[in-house]
Each structure stands twice: as C-alpha cells, then as structure tokens.
mmCIF file with all atom_site columns, C-alpha atoms in Angstrom:
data_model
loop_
_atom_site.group_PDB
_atom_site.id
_atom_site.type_symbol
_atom_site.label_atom_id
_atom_site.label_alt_id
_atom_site.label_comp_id
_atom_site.label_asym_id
_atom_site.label_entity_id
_atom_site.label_seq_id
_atom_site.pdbx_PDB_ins_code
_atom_site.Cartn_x
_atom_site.Cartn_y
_atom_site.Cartn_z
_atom_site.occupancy
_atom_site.B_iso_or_equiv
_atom_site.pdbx_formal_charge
_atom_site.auth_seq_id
_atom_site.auth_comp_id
_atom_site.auth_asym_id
_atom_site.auth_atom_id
_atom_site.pdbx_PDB_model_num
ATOM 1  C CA . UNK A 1 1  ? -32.687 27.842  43.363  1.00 0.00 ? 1  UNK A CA 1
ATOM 2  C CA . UNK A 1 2  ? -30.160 30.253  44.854  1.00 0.00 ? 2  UNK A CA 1
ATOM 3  C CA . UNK A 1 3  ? -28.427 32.459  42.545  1.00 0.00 ? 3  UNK A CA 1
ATOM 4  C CA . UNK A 1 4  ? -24.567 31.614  42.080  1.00 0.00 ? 4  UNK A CA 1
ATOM 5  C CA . UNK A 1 5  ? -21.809 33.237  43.646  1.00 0.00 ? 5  UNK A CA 1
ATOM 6  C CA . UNK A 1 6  ? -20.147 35.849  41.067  1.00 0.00 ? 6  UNK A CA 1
ATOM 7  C CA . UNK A 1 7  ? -16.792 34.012  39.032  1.00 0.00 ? 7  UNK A CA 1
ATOM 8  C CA . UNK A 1 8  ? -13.708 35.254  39.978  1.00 0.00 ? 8  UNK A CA 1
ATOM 9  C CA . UNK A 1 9  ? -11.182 36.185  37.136  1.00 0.00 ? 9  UNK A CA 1
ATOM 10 C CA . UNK A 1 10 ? -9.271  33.141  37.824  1.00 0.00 ? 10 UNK A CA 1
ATOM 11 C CA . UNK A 1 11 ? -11.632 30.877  37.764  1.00 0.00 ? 11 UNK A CA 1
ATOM 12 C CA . UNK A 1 12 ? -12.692 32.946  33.883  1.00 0.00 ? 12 UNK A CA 1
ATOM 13 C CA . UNK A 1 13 ? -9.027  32.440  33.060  1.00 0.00 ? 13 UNK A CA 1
ATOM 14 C CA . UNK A 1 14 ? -8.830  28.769  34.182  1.00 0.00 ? 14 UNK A CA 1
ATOM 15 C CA . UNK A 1 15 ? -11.905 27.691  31.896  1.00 0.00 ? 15 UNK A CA 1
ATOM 16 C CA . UNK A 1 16 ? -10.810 29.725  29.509  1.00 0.00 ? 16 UNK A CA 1
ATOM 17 C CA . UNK A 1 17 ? -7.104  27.589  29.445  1.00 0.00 ? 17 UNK A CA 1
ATOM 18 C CA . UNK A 1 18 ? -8.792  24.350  30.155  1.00 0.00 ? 18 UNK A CA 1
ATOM 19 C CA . UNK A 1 19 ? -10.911 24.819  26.640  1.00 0.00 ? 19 UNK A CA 1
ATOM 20 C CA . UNK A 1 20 ? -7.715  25.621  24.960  1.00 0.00 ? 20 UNK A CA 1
ATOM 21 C CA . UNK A 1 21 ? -6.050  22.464  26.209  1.00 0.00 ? 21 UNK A CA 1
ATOM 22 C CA . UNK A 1 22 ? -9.358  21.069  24.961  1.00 0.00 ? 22 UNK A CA 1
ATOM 23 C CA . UNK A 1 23 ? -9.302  22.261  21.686  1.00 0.00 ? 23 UNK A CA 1
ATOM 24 C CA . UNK A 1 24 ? -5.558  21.704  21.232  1.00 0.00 ? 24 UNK A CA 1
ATOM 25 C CA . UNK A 1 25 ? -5.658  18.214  21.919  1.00 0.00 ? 25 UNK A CA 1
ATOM 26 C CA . UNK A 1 26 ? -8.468  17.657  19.595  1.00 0.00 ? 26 UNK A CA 1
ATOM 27 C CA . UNK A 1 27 ? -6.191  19.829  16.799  1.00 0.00 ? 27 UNK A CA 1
ATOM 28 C CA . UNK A 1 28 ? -3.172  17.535  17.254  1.00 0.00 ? 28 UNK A CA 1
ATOM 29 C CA . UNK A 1 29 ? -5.678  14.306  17.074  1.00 0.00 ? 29 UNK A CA 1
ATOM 30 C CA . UNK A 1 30 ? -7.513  15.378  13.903  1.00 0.00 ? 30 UNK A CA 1
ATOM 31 C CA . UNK A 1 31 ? -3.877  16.185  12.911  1.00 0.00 ? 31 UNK A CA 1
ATOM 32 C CA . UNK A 1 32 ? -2.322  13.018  13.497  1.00 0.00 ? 32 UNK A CA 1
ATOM 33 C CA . UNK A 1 33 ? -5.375  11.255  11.562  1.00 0.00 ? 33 UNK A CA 1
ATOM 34 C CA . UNK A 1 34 ? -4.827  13.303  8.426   1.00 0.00 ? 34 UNK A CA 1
ATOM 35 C CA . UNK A 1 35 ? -0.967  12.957  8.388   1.00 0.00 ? 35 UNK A CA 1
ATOM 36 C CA . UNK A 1 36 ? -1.742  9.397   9.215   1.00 0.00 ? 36 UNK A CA 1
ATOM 37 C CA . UNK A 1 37 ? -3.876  8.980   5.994   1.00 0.00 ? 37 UNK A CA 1
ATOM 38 C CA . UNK A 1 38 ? -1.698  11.323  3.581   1.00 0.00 ? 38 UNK A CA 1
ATOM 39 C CA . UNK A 1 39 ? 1.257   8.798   4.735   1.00 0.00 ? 39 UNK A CA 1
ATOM 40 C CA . UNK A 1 40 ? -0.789  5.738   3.368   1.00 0.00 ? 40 UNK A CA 1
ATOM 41 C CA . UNK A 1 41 ? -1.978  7.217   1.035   1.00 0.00 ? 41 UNK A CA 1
ATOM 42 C CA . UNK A 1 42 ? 1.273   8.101   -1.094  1.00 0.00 ? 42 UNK A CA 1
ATOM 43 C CA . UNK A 1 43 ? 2.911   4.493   0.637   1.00 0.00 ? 43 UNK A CA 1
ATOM 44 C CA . UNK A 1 44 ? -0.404  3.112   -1.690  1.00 0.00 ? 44 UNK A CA 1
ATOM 45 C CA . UNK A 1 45 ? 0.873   5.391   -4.139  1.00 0.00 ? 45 UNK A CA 1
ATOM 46 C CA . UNK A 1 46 ? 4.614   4.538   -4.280  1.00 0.00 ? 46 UNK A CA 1
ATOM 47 C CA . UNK A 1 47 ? 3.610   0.993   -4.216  1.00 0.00 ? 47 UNK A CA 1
ATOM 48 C CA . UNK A 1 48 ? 1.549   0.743   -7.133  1.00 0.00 ? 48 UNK A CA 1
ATOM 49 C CA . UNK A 1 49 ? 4.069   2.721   -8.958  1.00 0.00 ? 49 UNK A CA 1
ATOM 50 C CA . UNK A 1 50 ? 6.777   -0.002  -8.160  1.00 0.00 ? 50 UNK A CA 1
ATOM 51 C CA . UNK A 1 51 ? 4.756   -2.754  -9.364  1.00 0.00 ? 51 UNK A CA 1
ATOM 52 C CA . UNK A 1 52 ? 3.993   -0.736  -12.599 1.00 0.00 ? 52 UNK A CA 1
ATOM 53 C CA . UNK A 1 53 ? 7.605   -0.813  -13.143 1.00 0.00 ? 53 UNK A CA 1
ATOM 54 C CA . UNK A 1 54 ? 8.324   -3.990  -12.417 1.00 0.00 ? 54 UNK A CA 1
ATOM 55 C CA . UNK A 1 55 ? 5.093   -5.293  -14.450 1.00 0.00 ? 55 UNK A CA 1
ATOM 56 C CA . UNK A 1 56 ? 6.728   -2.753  -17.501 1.00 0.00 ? 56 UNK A CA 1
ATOM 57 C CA . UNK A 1 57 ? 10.287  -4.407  -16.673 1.00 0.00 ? 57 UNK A CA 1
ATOM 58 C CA . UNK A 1 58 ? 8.918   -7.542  -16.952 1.00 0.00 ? 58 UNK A CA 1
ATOM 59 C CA . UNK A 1 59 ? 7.203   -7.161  -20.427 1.00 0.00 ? 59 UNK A CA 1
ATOM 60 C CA . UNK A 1 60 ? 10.138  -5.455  -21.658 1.00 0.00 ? 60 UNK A CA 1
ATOM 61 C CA . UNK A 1 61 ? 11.964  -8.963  -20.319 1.00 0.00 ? 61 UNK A CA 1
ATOM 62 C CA . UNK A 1 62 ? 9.385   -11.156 -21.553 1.00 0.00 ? 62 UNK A CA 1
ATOM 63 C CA . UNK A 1 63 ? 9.325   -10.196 -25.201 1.00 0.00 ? 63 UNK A CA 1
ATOM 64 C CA . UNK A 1 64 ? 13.610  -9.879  -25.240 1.00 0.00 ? 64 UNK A CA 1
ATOM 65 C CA . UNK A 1 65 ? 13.938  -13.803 -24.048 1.00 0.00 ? 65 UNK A CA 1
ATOM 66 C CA . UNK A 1 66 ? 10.667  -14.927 -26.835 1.00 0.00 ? 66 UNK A CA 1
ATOM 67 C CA . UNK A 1 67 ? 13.095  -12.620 -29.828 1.00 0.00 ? 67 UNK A CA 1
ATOM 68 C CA . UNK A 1 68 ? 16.026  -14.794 -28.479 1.00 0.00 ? 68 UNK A CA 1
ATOM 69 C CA . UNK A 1 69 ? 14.084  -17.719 -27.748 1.00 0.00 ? 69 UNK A CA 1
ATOM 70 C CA . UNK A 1 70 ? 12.722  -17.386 -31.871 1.00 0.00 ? 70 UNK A CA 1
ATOM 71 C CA . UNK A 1 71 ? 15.923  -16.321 -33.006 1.00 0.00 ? 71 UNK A CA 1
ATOM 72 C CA . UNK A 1 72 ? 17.527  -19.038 -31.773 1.00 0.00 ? 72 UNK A CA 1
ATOM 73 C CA . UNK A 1 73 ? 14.903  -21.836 -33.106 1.00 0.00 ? 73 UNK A CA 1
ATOM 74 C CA . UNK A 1 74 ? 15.221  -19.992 -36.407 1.00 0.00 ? 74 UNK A CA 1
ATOM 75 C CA . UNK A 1 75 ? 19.280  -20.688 -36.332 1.00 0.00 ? 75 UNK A CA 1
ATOM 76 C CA . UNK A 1 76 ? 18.317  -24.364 -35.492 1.00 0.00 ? 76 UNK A CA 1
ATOM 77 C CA . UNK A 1 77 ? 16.166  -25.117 -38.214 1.00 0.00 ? 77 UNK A CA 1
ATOM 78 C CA . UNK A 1 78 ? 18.191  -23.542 -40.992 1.00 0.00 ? 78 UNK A CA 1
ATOM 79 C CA . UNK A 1 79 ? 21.647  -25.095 -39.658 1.00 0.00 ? 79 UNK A CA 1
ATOM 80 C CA . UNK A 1 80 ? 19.349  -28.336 -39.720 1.00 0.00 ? 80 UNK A CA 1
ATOM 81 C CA . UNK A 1 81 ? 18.260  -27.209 -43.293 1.00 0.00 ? 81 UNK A CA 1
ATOM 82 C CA . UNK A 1 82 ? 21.734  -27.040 -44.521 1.00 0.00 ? 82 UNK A CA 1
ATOM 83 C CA . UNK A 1 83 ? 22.678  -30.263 -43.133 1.00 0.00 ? 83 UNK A CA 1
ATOM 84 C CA . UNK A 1 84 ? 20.239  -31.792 -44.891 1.00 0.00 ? 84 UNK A CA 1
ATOM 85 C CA . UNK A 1 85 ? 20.805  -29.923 -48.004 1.00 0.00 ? 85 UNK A CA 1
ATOM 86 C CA . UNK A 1 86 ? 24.660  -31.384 -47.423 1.00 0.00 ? 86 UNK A CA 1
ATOM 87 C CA . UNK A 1 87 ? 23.419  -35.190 -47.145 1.00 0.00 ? 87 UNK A CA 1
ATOM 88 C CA . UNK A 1 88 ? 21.104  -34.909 -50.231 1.00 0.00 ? 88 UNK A CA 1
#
C-alpha cells in the first residue's frame, strides 16, 4: 500500500468543522427529544391535576345537592306530618 499524501491544514480544519456540524446536530436532536418529553410530561401533569379538581369539585357538588336533596324530603314529610296531625 502506498503511504498517503501529507493533510493539508485545510483539509485538518474542514474535518475538524464537519465533526462539529456533526456533533451539533446530534446536540440539537437529543435536545429537541428531551424538551419534547419535559413538555408531555408536565401536559400529563397539568392534566391530571385538572381532573383532580374537577373530581374534588364534583364531590364537593355531589354531597351539597344529597344535603338539599335530604333536606328537602325532611320538609316534605313533616309538612305531611302536620297535615295529618290537622285532619286527626
């Protein structure tokens, strides 16, 4: 095998930028993979959070209309009480 001609500077300094493009590139794509995952990840986040509040606002809902709903069958039955207290 002949031995290889001698590299010039320039062709030192054009690996040299190539690898850098190179490794750049990669950068940016492991980058745009991580900021790709934090941004689902706190979407996930933000998400279960709203349905926590809504499942909270909900409860909170549920157990004010079954007071009313009790209250209100409680007035029912003693108004019916009285009237019958009235006939009798």
């Amino acid at each position: 095998m002949p031995p290889r001609p001698p590299t010039s500077v320039i062709d030192v300094l054009h690996r040299g930028f190539v690898t850098a493009c190179l490794g750049v590139f990669l950068l940016g794509g492991v980058m745009a993979v991580s900021t790709h995952n934090n941004t689902m990840r706190k979407g996930q986040e933000a998400y279960e959070a709203h349905l926590r509040k809504q499942r909270e606002q909900a409860a909170e809902t549920g157990s004010g209309v079954e007071d009313r709903l009790a209250n209100a069958a409680q007035d029912v039955v003693a108004a019916r009480s009285q009237d019958i207290a009235k006939r009798l």
